[in-house]
């Protein structure tokens, strides 16, 4: 578990990162670097969004949603989803599969 905490801290320390969340496949938050209301909101929304995406696309390995305010990235796995929120103006590159931070 210490390794997970260290990885979350490393991701959180990247420029522009506003929060990191780990959510189980039921949409229940396991770990988060942001407050509970924000965690619950993003966990529920992203869980539902990933399920819809997975029903349309055969295999979802990475999802990035970009808006004016922020960018949400989701890396779904068999047992959990890793969700990162970042400020797109600061150009942080976190969960992008082309980079190897995790």
mmCIF file of C-alpha atoms in Angstrom:
data_model
loop_
_atom_site.group_PDB
_atom_site.id
_atom_site.type_symbol
_atom_site.label_atom_id
_atom_site.label_comp_id
_atom_site.label_asym_id
_atom_site.label_seq_id
_atom_site.Cartn_x
_atom_site.Cartn_y
_atom_site.Cartn_z
ATOM 1 C CA UNK A 1 0.000 0.000 0.000
ATOM 2 C CA UNK A 2 2.929 2.342 0.627
ATOM 3 C CA UNK A 3 3.907 1.979 -3.029
ATOM 4 C CA UNK A 4 0.425 3.104 -4.101
ATOM 5 C CA UNK A 5 0.587 6.123 -1.786
ATOM 6 C CA UNK A 6 4.015 7.043 -3.153
ATOM 7 C CA UNK A 7 2.785 6.785 -6.754
ATOM 8 C CA UNK A 8 -0.229 8.987 -5.957
ATOM 9 C CA UNK A 9 2.057 11.572 -4.355
ATOM 10 C CA UNK A 10 4.359 11.495 -7.387
ATOM 11 C CA UNK A 11 1.439 12.003 -9.771
ATOM 12 C CA UNK A 12 -0.061 14.749 -7.584
ATOM 13 C CA UNK A 13 3.254 16.626 -7.573
ATOM 14 C CA UNK A 14 3.256 17.021 -11.363
ATOM 15 C CA UNK A 15 2.664 20.529 -12.684
ATOM 16 C CA UNK A 16 -1.009 21.327 -13.238
ATOM 17 C CA UNK A 17 -2.416 18.316 -11.397
ATOM 18 C CA UNK A 18 -5.493 19.173 -9.374
ATOM 19 C CA UNK A 19 -6.297 15.697 -8.089
ATOM 20 C CA UNK A 20 -5.798 11.957 -8.376
ATOM 21 C CA UNK A 21 -8.427 9.343 -7.518
ATOM 22 C CA UNK A 22 -8.474 5.565 -7.431
ATOM 23 C CA UNK A 23 -11.974 4.131 -7.836
ATOM 24 C CA UNK A 24 -13.039 0.489 -7.805
ATOM 25 C CA UNK A 25 -15.047 -1.038 -10.652
ATOM 26 C CA UNK A 26 -18.288 -0.285 -8.786
ATOM 27 C CA UNK A 27 -17.479 3.444 -8.722
ATOM 28 C CA UNK A 28 -16.557 3.497 -5.031
ATOM 29 C CA UNK A 29 -13.537 5.692 -4.205
ATOM 30 C CA UNK A 30 -10.584 3.787 -2.737
ATOM 31 C CA UNK A 31 -8.080 6.612 -2.466
ATOM 32 C CA UNK A 32 -8.026 10.286 -3.383
ATOM 33 C CA UNK A 33 -5.960 13.443 -3.096
ATOM 34 C CA UNK A 34 -9.017 15.734 -3.261
ATOM 35 C CA UNK A 35 -11.941 16.439 -0.929
ATOM 36 C CA UNK A 36 -14.798 13.948 -0.528
ATOM 37 C CA UNK A 37 -17.504 15.835 -2.490
ATOM 38 C CA UNK A 38 -15.178 16.265 -5.488
ATOM 39 C CA UNK A 39 -14.075 12.643 -5.258
ATOM 40 C CA UNK A 40 -17.662 11.362 -5.096
ATOM 41 C CA UNK A 41 -18.743 13.545 -8.016
ATOM 42 C CA UNK A 42 -15.895 12.524 -10.319
ATOM 43 C CA UNK A 43 -16.009 8.866 -9.246
ATOM 44 C CA UNK A 44 -19.705 8.585 -10.097
ATOM 45 C CA UNK A 45 -19.505 10.515 -13.363
ATOM 46 C CA UNK A 46 -16.385 8.785 -14.665
ATOM 47 C CA UNK A 47 -17.573 5.335 -13.599
ATOM 48 C CA UNK A 48 -20.797 5.788 -15.569
ATOM 49 C CA UNK A 49 -18.950 7.311 -18.519
ATOM 50 C CA UNK A 50 -16.410 4.462 -18.684
ATOM 51 C CA UNK A 51 -19.174 1.848 -18.529
ATOM 52 C CA UNK A 52 -20.946 3.542 -21.451
ATOM 53 C CA UNK A 53 -17.684 3.809 -23.394
ATOM 54 C CA UNK A 54 -16.916 0.132 -22.744
ATOM 55 C CA UNK A 55 -20.352 -0.859 -24.028
ATOM 56 C CA UNK A 56 -19.573 0.926 -27.305
ATOM 57 C CA UNK A 57 -15.867 0.274 -27.799
ATOM 58 C CA UNK A 58 -14.417 -3.202 -27.445
ATOM 59 C CA UNK A 59 -11.558 -2.229 -25.153
ATOM 60 C CA UNK A 60 -11.098 1.142 -23.453
ATOM 61 C CA UNK A 61 -7.494 1.547 -22.291
ATOM 62 C CA UNK A 62 -7.409 5.297 -21.754
ATOM 63 C CA UNK A 63 -9.920 8.120 -21.812
ATOM 64 C CA UNK A 64 -9.199 11.844 -21.912
ATOM 65 C CA UNK A 65 -11.891 14.515 -21.628
ATOM 66 C CA UNK A 66 -10.744 18.062 -22.286
ATOM 67 C CA UNK A 67 -12.790 21.158 -21.412
ATOM 68 C CA UNK A 68 -12.083 24.861 -20.962
ATOM 69 C CA UNK A 69 -11.811 24.469 -17.202
ATOM 70 C CA UNK A 70 -9.875 21.213 -16.795
ATOM 71 C CA UNK A 71 -8.933 17.893 -18.260
ATOM 72 C CA UNK A 72 -10.002 14.559 -16.819
ATOM 73 C CA UNK A 73 -8.054 11.437 -17.698
ATOM 74 C CA UNK A 74 -9.129 7.924 -16.819
ATOM 75 C CA UNK A 75 -7.028 4.782 -17.032
ATOM 76 C CA UNK A 76 -9.385 1.841 -16.415
ATOM 77 C CA UNK A 77 -7.979 -1.466 -15.238
ATOM 78 C CA UNK A 78 -9.514 -4.809 -14.353
ATOM 79 C CA UNK A 79 -9.975 -3.966 -10.647
ATOM 80 C CA UNK A 80 -9.962 -0.167 -10.508
ATOM 81 C CA UNK A 81 -9.960 3.120 -12.430
ATOM 82 C CA UNK A 82 -7.249 5.728 -12.007
ATOM 83 C CA UNK A 83 -8.681 9.217 -12.507
ATOM 84 C CA UNK A 84 -6.548 12.337 -12.850
ATOM 85 C CA UNK A 85 -7.760 15.923 -13.050
ATOM 86 C CA UNK A 86 -5.403 18.555 -14.369
ATOM 87 C CA UNK A 87 -5.399 22.155 -15.509
ATOM 88 C CA UNK A 88 -4.891 22.037 -19.296
ATOM 89 C CA UNK A 89 -3.379 25.533 -19.278
ATOM 90 C CA UNK A 90 -0.387 24.201 -17.347
ATOM 91 C CA UNK A 91 0.220 21.399 -19.876
ATOM 92 C CA UNK A 92 0.885 18.624 -17.360
ATOM 93 C CA UNK A 93 1.130 15.210 -18.976
ATOM 94 C CA UNK A 94 0.126 12.551 -16.504
ATOM 95 C CA UNK A 95 -1.554 9.379 -17.549
ATOM 96 C CA UNK A 96 -0.799 9.698 -21.239
ATOM 97 C CA UNK A 97 0.158 6.186 -22.403
ATOM 98 C CA UNK A 98 2.974 7.690 -24.483
ATOM 99 C CA UNK A 99 4.738 8.741 -21.265
ATOM 100 C CA UNK A 100 5.930 6.470 -18.485
ATOM 101 C CA UNK A 101 5.205 8.165 -15.156
ATOM 102 C CA UNK A 102 3.238 5.169 -13.899
#
